[in-house]
Amino acid sequence: MLKKLFFPLVAIFMLASCATPPTTIDVSPTISLPQQDPSLMGVTVSINGADQRKDQALAKVSRDNQLVTLTPSRDLRFLLQEVLEKQMTARGYMVGPSSPVDLQIIVNQLYADVSQGSVRYNIATKADIMIIATAKNGNKLNKNYRSNYNVEGAFQATNKNIANAVNSVLTDTIADMAQDTSVHDFIKQNAR
């Protein structure tokens, strides 16, 4: 009886120890919203997103002498498009297809550079997000938002450590977008 229980239990433990950690990073930044502008009267903007990173990886980490590529849990262009829609709606804009100003949010860079030793790790994250505002009258505005974030810790960097660093740099970038009024001012000047 003991043998019948022992061998399946050993097999289960052996298989469980071989399980690899997931290769996705949970991207869920905190979204900052700007103040509403009561002077906006039914101004509509259209919004779309693009991901222009050369590599779709968020990080590449050495684990068990193998290079593991970590990718985002969500499509970044749709995530940032959703963020910009929420920010524009909070300002008082309507989001729709036919508008006097088209906005495009572009992910130029979002990467966590992970370096690990035997006792410490370092994660250096960078974000570079651009908003291009194009008015129907031909005027155009390009606005870049960049942030850096560094963190160190003991032993090996886990997916959670890397996710926290990526979410932190994205949260900072989104907060900069909420505080900046240059795109808002451009829309107000060119939406007539």
mmCIF file with all atom_site columns, C-alpha atoms in Angstrom:
data_model
loop_
_atom_site.group_PDB
_atom_site.id
_atom_site.type_symbol
_atom_site.label_atom_id
_atom_site.label_alt_id
_atom_site.label_comp_id
_atom_site.label_asym_id
_atom_site.label_entity_id
_atom_site.label_seq_id
_atom_site.pdbx_PDB_ins_code
_atom_site.Cartn_x
_atom_site.Cartn_y
_atom_site.Cartn_z
_atom_site.occupancy
_atom_site.B_iso_or_equiv
_atom_site.pdbx_formal_charge
_atom_site.auth_seq_id
_atom_site.auth_comp_id
_atom_site.auth_asym_id
_atom_site.auth_atom_id
_atom_site.pdbx_PDB_model_num
ATOM 1   C CA . MET A 1 1   ? 0.000   0.000  0.000   1.00 0.00 ? 1   MET A CA 1
ATOM 2   C CA . LEU A 1 2   ? 2.802   2.400  0.921   1.00 0.00 ? 2   LEU A CA 1
ATOM 3   C CA . LYS A 1 3   ? 4.578   1.715  -2.390  1.00 0.00 ? 3   LYS A CA 1
ATOM 4   C CA . LYS A 1 4   ? 1.400   2.526  -4.328  1.00 0.00 ? 4   LYS A CA 1
ATOM 5   C CA . LEU A 1 5   ? 1.254   5.968  -2.710  1.00 0.00 ? 5   LEU A CA 1
ATOM 6   C CA . PHE A 1 6   ? 4.976   6.654  -2.610  1.00 0.00 ? 6   PHE A CA 1
ATOM 7   C CA . PHE A 1 7   ? 5.843   6.391  -6.325  1.00 0.00 ? 7   PHE A CA 1
ATOM 8   C CA . PRO A 1 8   ? 3.026   8.636  -7.625  1.00 0.00 ? 8   PRO A CA 1
ATOM 9   C CA . LEU A 1 9   ? 3.872   11.233 -4.967  1.00 0.00 ? 9   LEU A CA 1
ATOM 10  C CA . VAL A 1 10  ? 7.545   11.203 -5.954  1.00 0.00 ? 10  VAL A CA 1
ATOM 11  C CA . ALA A 1 11  ? 6.573   11.573 -9.615  1.00 0.00 ? 11  ALA A CA 1
ATOM 12  C CA . ILE A 1 12  ? 4.318   14.540 -8.830  1.00 0.00 ? 12  ILE A CA 1
ATOM 13  C CA . PHE A 1 13  ? 7.055   16.295 -6.843  1.00 0.00 ? 13  PHE A CA 1
ATOM 14  C CA . MET A 1 14  ? 9.590   15.698 -9.611  1.00 0.00 ? 14  MET A CA 1
ATOM 15  C CA . LEU A 1 15  ? 7.265   17.127 -12.237 1.00 0.00 ? 15  LEU A CA 1
ATOM 16  C CA . ALA A 1 16  ? 6.419   20.110 -10.033 1.00 0.00 ? 16  ALA A CA 1
ATOM 17  C CA . SER A 1 17  ? 10.095  20.936 -9.585  1.00 0.00 ? 17  SER A CA 1
ATOM 18  C CA . CYS A 1 18  ? 10.558  20.932 -13.375 1.00 0.00 ? 18  CYS A CA 1
ATOM 19  C CA . ALA A 1 19  ? 7.808   23.514 -13.927 1.00 0.00 ? 19  ALA A CA 1
ATOM 20  C CA . THR A 1 20  ? 9.133   26.699 -15.447 1.00 0.00 ? 20  THR A CA 1
ATOM 21  C CA . PRO A 1 21  ? 7.996   30.112 -14.312 1.00 0.00 ? 21  PRO A CA 1
ATOM 22  C CA . PRO A 1 22  ? 5.710   31.968 -16.741 1.00 0.00 ? 22  PRO A CA 1
ATOM 23  C CA . THR A 1 23  ? 7.358   34.122 -19.399 1.00 0.00 ? 23  THR A CA 1
ATOM 24  C CA . THR A 1 24  ? 4.841   36.958 -19.223 1.00 0.00 ? 24  THR A CA 1
ATOM 25  C CA . ILE A 1 25  ? 5.071   40.108 -17.150 1.00 0.00 ? 25  ILE A CA 1
ATOM 26  C CA . ASP A 1 26  ? 1.849   41.467 -15.662 1.00 0.00 ? 26  ASP A CA 1
ATOM 27  C CA . VAL A 1 27  ? 1.684   45.023 -17.005 1.00 0.00 ? 27  VAL A CA 1
ATOM 28  C CA . SER A 1 28  ? -0.804  47.000 -14.926 1.00 0.00 ? 28  SER A CA 1
ATOM 29  C CA . PRO A 1 29  ? 0.364   50.566 -14.250 1.00 0.00 ? 29  PRO A CA 1
ATOM 30  C CA . THR A 1 30  ? -1.521  53.037 -12.097 1.00 0.00 ? 30  THR A CA 1
ATOM 31  C CA . ILE A 1 31  ? -3.417  55.477 -14.319 1.00 0.00 ? 31  ILE A CA 1
ATOM 32  C CA . SER A 1 32  ? -3.300  59.168 -13.367 1.00 0.00 ? 32  SER A CA 1
ATOM 33  C CA . LEU A 1 33  ? -6.141  61.310 -14.656 1.00 0.00 ? 33  LEU A CA 1
ATOM 34  C CA . PRO A 1 34  ? -5.942  65.049 -15.341 1.00 0.00 ? 34  PRO A CA 1
ATOM 35  C CA . GLN A 1 35  ? -8.350  67.752 -14.182 1.00 0.00 ? 35  GLN A CA 1
ATOM 36  C CA . GLN A 1 36  ? -11.487 68.342 -16.237 1.00 0.00 ? 36  GLN A CA 1
ATOM 37  C CA . ASP A 1 37  ? -11.590 71.439 -18.451 1.00 0.00 ? 37  ASP A CA 1
ATOM 38  C CA . PRO A 1 38  ? -15.118 72.875 -18.233 1.00 0.00 ? 38  PRO A CA 1
ATOM 39  C CA . SER A 1 39  ? -14.518 75.062 -21.320 1.00 0.00 ? 39  SER A CA 1
ATOM 40  C CA . LEU A 1 40  ? -14.567 72.038 -23.645 1.00 0.00 ? 40  LEU A CA 1
ATOM 41  C CA . MET A 1 41  ? -17.905 71.866 -25.396 1.00 0.00 ? 41  MET A CA 1
ATOM 42  C CA . GLY A 1 42  ? -18.300 68.622 -27.310 1.00 0.00 ? 42  GLY A CA 1
ATOM 43  C CA . VAL A 1 43  ? -14.779 68.480 -28.768 1.00 0.00 ? 43  VAL A CA 1
ATOM 44  C CA . THR A 1 44  ? -14.056 65.026 -30.201 1.00 0.00 ? 44  THR A CA 1
ATOM 45  C CA . VAL A 1 45  ? -10.647 63.420 -30.664 1.00 0.00 ? 45  VAL A CA 1
ATOM 46  C CA . SER A 1 46  ? -9.754  60.149 -32.338 1.00 0.00 ? 46  SER A CA 1
ATOM 47  C CA . ILE A 1 47  ? -7.118  57.971 -30.693 1.00 0.00 ? 47  ILE A CA 1
ATOM 48  C CA . ASN A 1 48  ? -5.069  55.018 -31.904 1.00 0.00 ? 48  ASN A CA 1
ATOM 49  C CA . GLY A 1 49  ? -1.943  53.284 -30.671 1.00 0.00 ? 49  GLY A CA 1
ATOM 50  C CA . ALA A 1 50  ? 1.225   51.841 -32.154 1.00 0.00 ? 50  ALA A CA 1
ATOM 51  C CA . ASP A 1 51  ? 4.122   49.800 -30.811 1.00 0.00 ? 51  ASP A CA 1
ATOM 52  C CA . GLN A 1 52  ? 7.355   50.697 -32.623 1.00 0.00 ? 52  GLN A CA 1
ATOM 53  C CA . ARG A 1 53  ? 9.771   48.763 -30.429 1.00 0.00 ? 53  ARG A CA 1
ATOM 54  C CA . LYS A 1 54  ? 12.250  46.678 -32.417 1.00 0.00 ? 54  LYS A CA 1
ATOM 55  C CA . ASP A 1 55  ? 11.885  43.788 -29.964 1.00 0.00 ? 55  ASP A CA 1
ATOM 56  C CA . GLN A 1 56  ? 8.593   42.824 -28.317 1.00 0.00 ? 56  GLN A CA 1
ATOM 57  C CA . ALA A 1 57  ? 10.389  41.583 -25.176 1.00 0.00 ? 57  ALA A CA 1
ATOM 58  C CA . LEU A 1 58  ? 10.099  43.527 -21.935 1.00 0.00 ? 58  LEU A CA 1
ATOM 59  C CA . ALA A 1 59  ? 13.173  41.834 -20.492 1.00 0.00 ? 59  ALA A CA 1
ATOM 60  C CA . LYS A 1 60  ? 15.652  39.060 -21.153 1.00 0.00 ? 60  LYS A CA 1
ATOM 61  C CA . VAL A 1 61  ? 16.842  37.187 -18.090 1.00 0.00 ? 61  VAL A CA 1
ATOM 62  C CA . SER A 1 62  ? 19.360  34.406 -17.569 1.00 0.00 ? 62  SER A CA 1
ATOM 63  C CA . ARG A 1 63  ? 17.751  31.561 -15.636 1.00 0.00 ? 63  ARG A CA 1
ATOM 64  C CA . ASP A 1 64  ? 19.388  28.170 -15.175 1.00 0.00 ? 64  ASP A CA 1
ATOM 65  C CA . ASN A 1 65  ? 22.014  29.098 -17.801 1.00 0.00 ? 65  ASN A CA 1
ATOM 66  C CA . GLN A 1 66  ? 19.336  29.852 -20.393 1.00 0.00 ? 66  GLN A CA 1
ATOM 67  C CA . LEU A 1 67  ? 18.220  33.207 -21.731 1.00 0.00 ? 67  LEU A CA 1
ATOM 68  C CA . VAL A 1 68  ? 14.504  33.647 -21.034 1.00 0.00 ? 68  VAL A CA 1
ATOM 69  C CA . THR A 1 69  ? 12.505  36.273 -22.937 1.00 0.00 ? 69  THR A CA 1
ATOM 70  C CA . LEU A 1 70  ? 9.753   37.950 -20.928 1.00 0.00 ? 70  LEU A CA 1
ATOM 71  C CA . THR A 1 71  ? 6.839   39.544 -22.799 1.00 0.00 ? 71  THR A CA 1
ATOM 72  C CA . PRO A 1 72  ? 3.964   41.758 -21.591 1.00 0.00 ? 72  PRO A CA 1
ATOM 73  C CA . SER A 1 73  ? 0.677   40.237 -20.469 1.00 0.00 ? 73  SER A CA 1
ATOM 74  C CA . ARG A 1 74  ? -1.193  42.814 -22.583 1.00 0.00 ? 74  ARG A CA 1
ATOM 75  C CA . ASP A 1 75  ? -0.640  44.397 -25.970 1.00 0.00 ? 75  ASP A CA 1
ATOM 76  C CA . LEU A 1 76  ? 1.104   47.658 -25.043 1.00 0.00 ? 76  LEU A CA 1
ATOM 77  C CA . ARG A 1 77  ? -0.386  49.736 -27.855 1.00 0.00 ? 77  ARG A CA 1
ATOM 78  C CA . PHE A 1 78  ? -3.927  48.902 -26.709 1.00 0.00 ? 78  PHE A CA 1
ATOM 79  C CA . LEU A 1 79  ? -3.008  49.458 -23.065 1.00 0.00 ? 79  LEU A CA 1
ATOM 80  C CA . LEU A 1 80  ? -1.622  52.939 -23.778 1.00 0.00 ? 80  LEU A CA 1
ATOM 81  C CA . GLN A 1 81  ? -4.459  53.747 -26.161 1.00 0.00 ? 81  GLN A CA 1
ATOM 82  C CA . GLU A 1 82  ? -6.861  52.923 -23.319 1.00 0.00 ? 82  GLU A CA 1
ATOM 83  C CA . VAL A 1 83  ? -4.829  55.120 -20.923 1.00 0.00 ? 83  VAL A CA 1
ATOM 84  C CA . LEU A 1 84  ? -4.924  58.082 -23.331 1.00 0.00 ? 84  LEU A CA 1
ATOM 85  C CA . GLU A 1 85  ? -8.672  57.621 -23.918 1.00 0.00 ? 85  GLU A CA 1
ATOM 86  C CA . LYS A 1 86  ? -9.290  57.700 -20.152 1.00 0.00 ? 86  LYS A CA 1
ATOM 87  C CA . GLN A 1 87  ? -7.138  60.812 -19.771 1.00 0.00 ? 87  GLN A CA 1
ATOM 88  C CA . MET A 1 88  ? -8.830  62.635 -22.650 1.00 0.00 ? 88  MET A CA 1
ATOM 89  C CA . THR A 1 89  ? -12.298 61.685 -21.374 1.00 0.00 ? 89  THR A CA 1
ATOM 90  C CA . ALA A 1 90  ? -11.320 62.926 -17.894 1.00 0.00 ? 90  ALA A CA 1
ATOM 91  C CA . ARG A 1 91  ? -10.315 66.280 -19.439 1.00 0.00 ? 91  ARG A CA 1
ATOM 92  C CA . GLY A 1 92  ? -13.750 66.506 -21.026 1.00 0.00 ? 92  GLY A CA 1
ATOM 93  C CA . TYR A 1 93  ? -13.169 65.316 -24.589 1.00 0.00 ? 93  TYR A CA 1
ATOM 94  C CA . MET A 1 94  ? -15.315 62.840 -26.441 1.00 0.00 ? 94  MET A CA 1
ATOM 95  C CA . VAL A 1 95  ? -13.511 60.018 -28.232 1.00 0.00 ? 95  VAL A CA 1
ATOM 96  C CA . GLY A 1 96  ? -14.755 59.131 -31.698 1.00 0.00 ? 96  GLY A CA 1
ATOM 97  C CA . PRO A 1 97  ? -13.760 58.480 -35.308 1.00 0.00 ? 97  PRO A CA 1
ATOM 98  C CA . SER A 1 98  ? -14.554 61.827 -36.965 1.00 0.00 ? 98  SER A CA 1
ATOM 99  C CA . SER A 1 99  ? -12.643 64.512 -35.138 1.00 0.00 ? 99  SER A CA 1
ATOM 100 C CA . PRO A 1 100 ? -10.769 67.732 -35.858 1.00 0.00 ? 100 PRO A CA 1
ATOM 101 C CA . VAL A 1 101 ? -7.636  66.321 -34.163 1.00 0.00 ? 101 VAL A CA 1
ATOM 102 C CA . ASP A 1 102 ? -6.265  62.774 -34.392 1.00 0.00 ? 102 ASP A CA 1
ATOM 103 C CA . LEU A 1 103 ? -4.047  61.475 -31.597 1.00 0.00 ? 103 LEU A CA 1
ATOM 104 C CA . GLN A 1 104 ? -1.637  58.593 -31.939 1.00 0.00 ? 104 GLN A CA 1
ATOM 105 C CA . ILE A 1 105 ? 0.184   57.190 -28.909 1.00 0.00 ? 105 ILE A CA 1
ATOM 106 C CA . ILE A 1 106 ? 3.377   55.331 -29.786 1.00 0.00 ? 106 ILE A CA 1
ATOM 107 C CA . VAL A 1 107 ? 5.525   53.045 -27.638 1.00 0.00 ? 107 VAL A CA 1
ATOM 108 C CA . ASN A 1 108 ? 9.081   53.822 -28.758 1.00 0.00 ? 108 ASN A CA 1
ATOM 109 C CA . GLN A 1 109 ? 10.765  52.035 -25.860 1.00 0.00 ? 109 GLN A CA 1
ATOM 110 C CA . LEU A 1 110 ? 9.745   50.037 -22.810 1.00 0.00 ? 110 LEU A CA 1
ATOM 111 C CA . TYR A 1 111 ? 12.391  47.669 -21.527 1.00 0.00 ? 111 TYR A CA 1
ATOM 112 C CA . ALA A 1 112 ? 13.805  46.353 -18.270 1.00 0.00 ? 112 ALA A CA 1
ATOM 113 C CA . ASP A 1 113 ? 17.545  45.742 -18.417 1.00 0.00 ? 113 ASP A CA 1
ATOM 114 C CA . VAL A 1 114 ? 18.129  43.014 -15.827 1.00 0.00 ? 114 VAL A CA 1
ATOM 115 C CA . SER A 1 115 ? 21.648  42.260 -14.603 1.00 0.00 ? 115 SER A CA 1
ATOM 116 C CA . GLN A 1 116 ? 22.144  39.519 -12.066 1.00 0.00 ? 116 GLN A CA 1
ATOM 117 C CA . GLY A 1 117 ? 25.067  38.309 -10.021 1.00 0.00 ? 117 GLY A CA 1
ATOM 118 C CA . SER A 1 118 ? 25.205  35.521 -7.494  1.00 0.00 ? 118 SER A CA 1
ATOM 119 C CA . VAL A 1 119 ? 23.998  37.714 -4.608  1.00 0.00 ? 119 VAL A CA 1
ATOM 120 C CA . ARG A 1 120 ? 22.370  40.815 -6.133  1.00 0.00 ? 120 ARG A CA 1
ATOM 121 C CA . TYR A 1 121 ? 20.303  41.918 -9.102  1.00 0.00 ? 121 TYR A CA 1
ATOM 122 C CA . ASN A 1 122 ? 19.753  45.297 -10.724 1.00 0.00 ? 122 ASN A CA 1
ATOM 123 C CA . ILE A 1 123 ? 16.775  46.271 -12.885 1.00 0.00 ? 123 ILE A CA 1
ATOM 124 C CA . ALA A 1 124 ? 17.044  49.446 -14.968 1.00 0.00 ? 124 ALA A CA 1
ATOM 125 C CA . THR A 1 125 ? 13.808  50.273 -16.785 1.00 0.00 ? 125 THR A CA 1
ATOM 126 C CA . LYS A 1 126 ? 13.245  52.892 -19.457 1.00 0.00 ? 126 LYS A CA 1
ATOM 127 C CA . ALA A 1 127 ? 10.056  54.116 -21.072 1.00 0.00 ? 127 ALA A CA 1
ATOM 128 C CA . ASP A 1 128 ? 9.745   56.385 -24.108 1.00 0.00 ? 128 ASP A CA 1
ATOM 129 C CA . ILE A 1 129 ? 6.175   57.154 -25.162 1.00 0.00 ? 129 ILE A CA 1
ATOM 130 C CA . MET A 1 130 ? 5.253   59.673 -27.871 1.00 0.00 ? 130 MET A CA 1
ATOM 131 C CA . ILE A 1 131 ? 1.945   61.331 -28.644 1.00 0.00 ? 131 ILE A CA 1
ATOM 132 C CA . ILE A 1 132 ? 1.459   62.730 -32.141 1.00 0.00 ? 132 ILE A CA 1
ATOM 133 C CA . ALA A 1 133 ? -1.433  65.167 -32.484 1.00 0.00 ? 133 ALA A CA 1
ATOM 134 C CA . THR A 1 134 ? -2.462  65.903 -36.079 1.00 0.00 ? 134 THR A CA 1
ATOM 135 C CA . ALA A 1 135 ? -5.108  68.527 -36.788 1.00 0.00 ? 135 ALA A CA 1
ATOM 136 C CA . LYS A 1 136 ? -7.271  68.522 -39.915 1.00 0.00 ? 136 LYS A CA 1
ATOM 137 C CA . ASN A 1 137 ? -5.921  72.004 -40.716 1.00 0.00 ? 137 ASN A CA 1
ATOM 138 C CA . GLY A 1 138 ? -2.421  70.482 -41.181 1.00 0.00 ? 138 GLY A CA 1
ATOM 139 C CA . ASN A 1 139 ? -0.846  71.508 -37.871 1.00 0.00 ? 139 ASN A CA 1
ATOM 140 C CA . LYS A 1 140 ? 1.045   68.819 -35.979 1.00 0.00 ? 140 LYS A CA 1
ATOM 141 C CA . LEU A 1 141 ? 2.533   68.332 -32.515 1.00 0.00 ? 141 LEU A CA 1
ATOM 142 C CA . ASN A 1 142 ? 4.954   65.610 -31.368 1.00 0.00 ? 142 ASN A CA 1
ATOM 143 C CA . LYS A 1 143 ? 5.320   65.214 -27.608 1.00 0.00 ? 143 LYS A CA 1
ATOM 144 C CA . ASN A 1 144 ? 7.663   62.703 -25.925 1.00 0.00 ? 144 ASN A CA 1
ATOM 145 C CA . TYR A 1 145 ? 7.340   61.374 -22.387 1.00 0.00 ? 145 TYR A CA 1
ATOM 146 C CA . ARG A 1 146 ? 10.372  59.574 -20.964 1.00 0.00 ? 146 ARG A CA 1
ATOM 147 C CA . SER A 1 147 ? 11.035  57.968 -17.590 1.00 0.00 ? 147 SER A CA 1
ATOM 148 C CA . ASN A 1 148 ? 13.734  55.838 -15.983 1.00 0.00 ? 148 ASN A CA 1
ATOM 149 C CA . TYR A 1 149 ? 13.549  53.638 -12.920 1.00 0.00 ? 149 TYR A CA 1
ATOM 150 C CA . ASN A 1 150 ? 16.259  51.588 -11.200 1.00 0.00 ? 150 ASN A CA 1
ATOM 151 C CA . VAL A 1 151 ? 15.946  49.039 -8.408  1.00 0.00 ? 151 VAL A CA 1
ATOM 152 C CA . GLU A 1 152 ? 18.341  46.610 -6.739  1.00 0.00 ? 152 GLU A CA 1
ATOM 153 C CA . GLY A 1 153 ? 17.638  43.538 -4.670  1.00 0.00 ? 153 GLY A CA 1
ATOM 154 C CA . ALA A 1 154 ? 19.066  40.359 -3.229  1.00 0.00 ? 154 ALA A CA 1
ATOM 155 C CA . PHE A 1 155 ? 19.679  37.155 -5.198  1.00 0.00 ? 155 PHE A CA 1
ATOM 156 C CA . GLN A 1 156 ? 17.788  36.675 -8.500  1.00 0.00 ? 156 GLN A CA 1
ATOM 157 C CA . ALA A 1 157 ? 15.183  38.984 -10.039 1.00 0.00 ? 157 ALA A CA 1
ATOM 158 C CA . THR A 1 158 ? 11.754  37.348 -10.142 1.00 0.00 ? 158 THR A CA 1
ATOM 159 C CA . ASN A 1 159 ? 9.026   38.076 -12.688 1.00 0.00 ? 159 ASN A CA 1
ATOM 160 C CA . LYS A 1 160 ? 7.258   40.036 -9.931  1.00 0.00 ? 160 LYS A CA 1
ATOM 161 C CA . ASN A 1 161 ? 10.374  42.190 -9.333  1.00 0.00 ? 161 ASN A CA 1
ATOM 162 C CA . ILE A 1 162 ? 10.604  42.930 -13.058 1.00 0.00 ? 162 ILE A CA 1
ATOM 163 C CA . ALA A 1 163 ? 6.841   43.597 -13.317 1.00 0.00 ? 163 ALA A CA 1
ATOM 164 C CA . ASN A 1 164 ? 7.051   46.060 -10.408 1.00 0.00 ? 164 ASN A CA 1
ATOM 165 C CA . ALA A 1 165 ? 9.902   47.936 -12.123 1.00 0.00 ? 165 ALA A CA 1
ATOM 166 C CA . VAL A 1 166 ? 8.084   48.055 -15.489 1.00 0.00 ? 166 VAL A CA 1
ATOM 167 C CA . ASN A 1 167 ? 4.827   49.174 -13.855 1.00 0.00 ? 167 ASN A CA 1
ATOM 168 C CA . SER A 1 168 ? 6.668   51.833 -11.866 1.00 0.00 ? 168 SER A CA 1
ATOM 169 C CA . VAL A 1 169 ? 8.282   53.405 -14.953 1.00 0.00 ? 169 VAL A CA 1
ATOM 170 C CA . LEU A 1 170 ? 4.974   53.242 -16.850 1.00 0.00 ? 170 LEU A CA 1
ATOM 171 C CA . THR A 1 171 ? 3.084   54.792 -13.916 1.00 0.00 ? 171 THR A CA 1
ATOM 172 C CA . ASP A 1 172 ? 5.588   57.701 -13.868 1.00 0.00 ? 172 ASP A CA 1
ATOM 173 C CA . THR A 1 173 ? 5.231   58.206 -17.633 1.00 0.00 ? 173 THR A CA 1
ATOM 174 C CA . ILE A 1 174 ? 1.418   58.152 -17.441 1.00 0.00 ? 174 ILE A CA 1
ATOM 175 C CA . ALA A 1 175 ? 1.506   60.675 -14.574 1.00 0.00 ? 175 ALA A CA 1
ATOM 176 C CA . ASP A 1 176 ? 3.675   62.981 -16.741 1.00 0.00 ? 176 ASP A CA 1
ATOM 177 C CA . MET A 1 177 ? 1.106   62.680 -19.540 1.00 0.00 ? 177 MET A CA 1
ATOM 178 C CA . ALA A 1 178 ? -1.710  63.612 -17.143 1.00 0.00 ? 178 ALA A CA 1
ATOM 179 C CA . GLN A 1 179 ? 0.136   66.670 -15.814 1.00 0.00 ? 179 GLN A CA 1
ATOM 180 C CA . ASP A 1 180 ? 1.304   67.962 -19.198 1.00 0.00 ? 180 ASP A CA 1
ATOM 181 C CA . THR A 1 181 ? -1.088  70.327 -20.976 1.00 0.00 ? 181 THR A CA 1
ATOM 182 C CA . SER A 1 182 ? 0.730   70.775 -24.314 1.00 0.00 ? 182 SER A CA 1
ATOM 183 C CA . VAL A 1 183 ? -1.410  68.227 -26.219 1.00 0.00 ? 183 VAL A CA 1
ATOM 184 C CA . HIS A 1 184 ? -4.560  69.627 -24.582 1.00 0.00 ? 184 HIS A CA 1
ATOM 185 C CA . ASP A 1 185 ? -3.564  73.195 -25.552 1.00 0.00 ? 185 ASP A CA 1
ATOM 186 C CA . PHE A 1 186 ? -2.799  72.074 -29.116 1.00 0.00 ? 186 PHE A CA 1
ATOM 187 C CA . ILE A 1 187 ? -6.234  70.444 -29.444 1.00 0.00 ? 187 ILE A CA 1
ATOM 188 C CA . LYS A 1 188 ? -8.025  73.548 -28.092 1.00 0.00 ? 188 LYS A CA 1
ATOM 189 C CA . GLN A 1 189 ? -6.169  75.778 -30.572 1.00 0.00 ? 189 GLN A CA 1
ATOM 190 C CA . ASN A 1 190 ? -6.743  73.529 -33.588 1.00 0.00 ? 190 ASN A CA 1
ATOM 191 C CA . ALA A 1 191 ? -10.191 72.012 -32.977 1.00 0.00 ? 191 ALA A CA 1
ATOM 192 C CA . ARG A 1 192 ? -12.059 74.933 -34.521 1.00 0.00 ? 192 ARG A CA 1
#
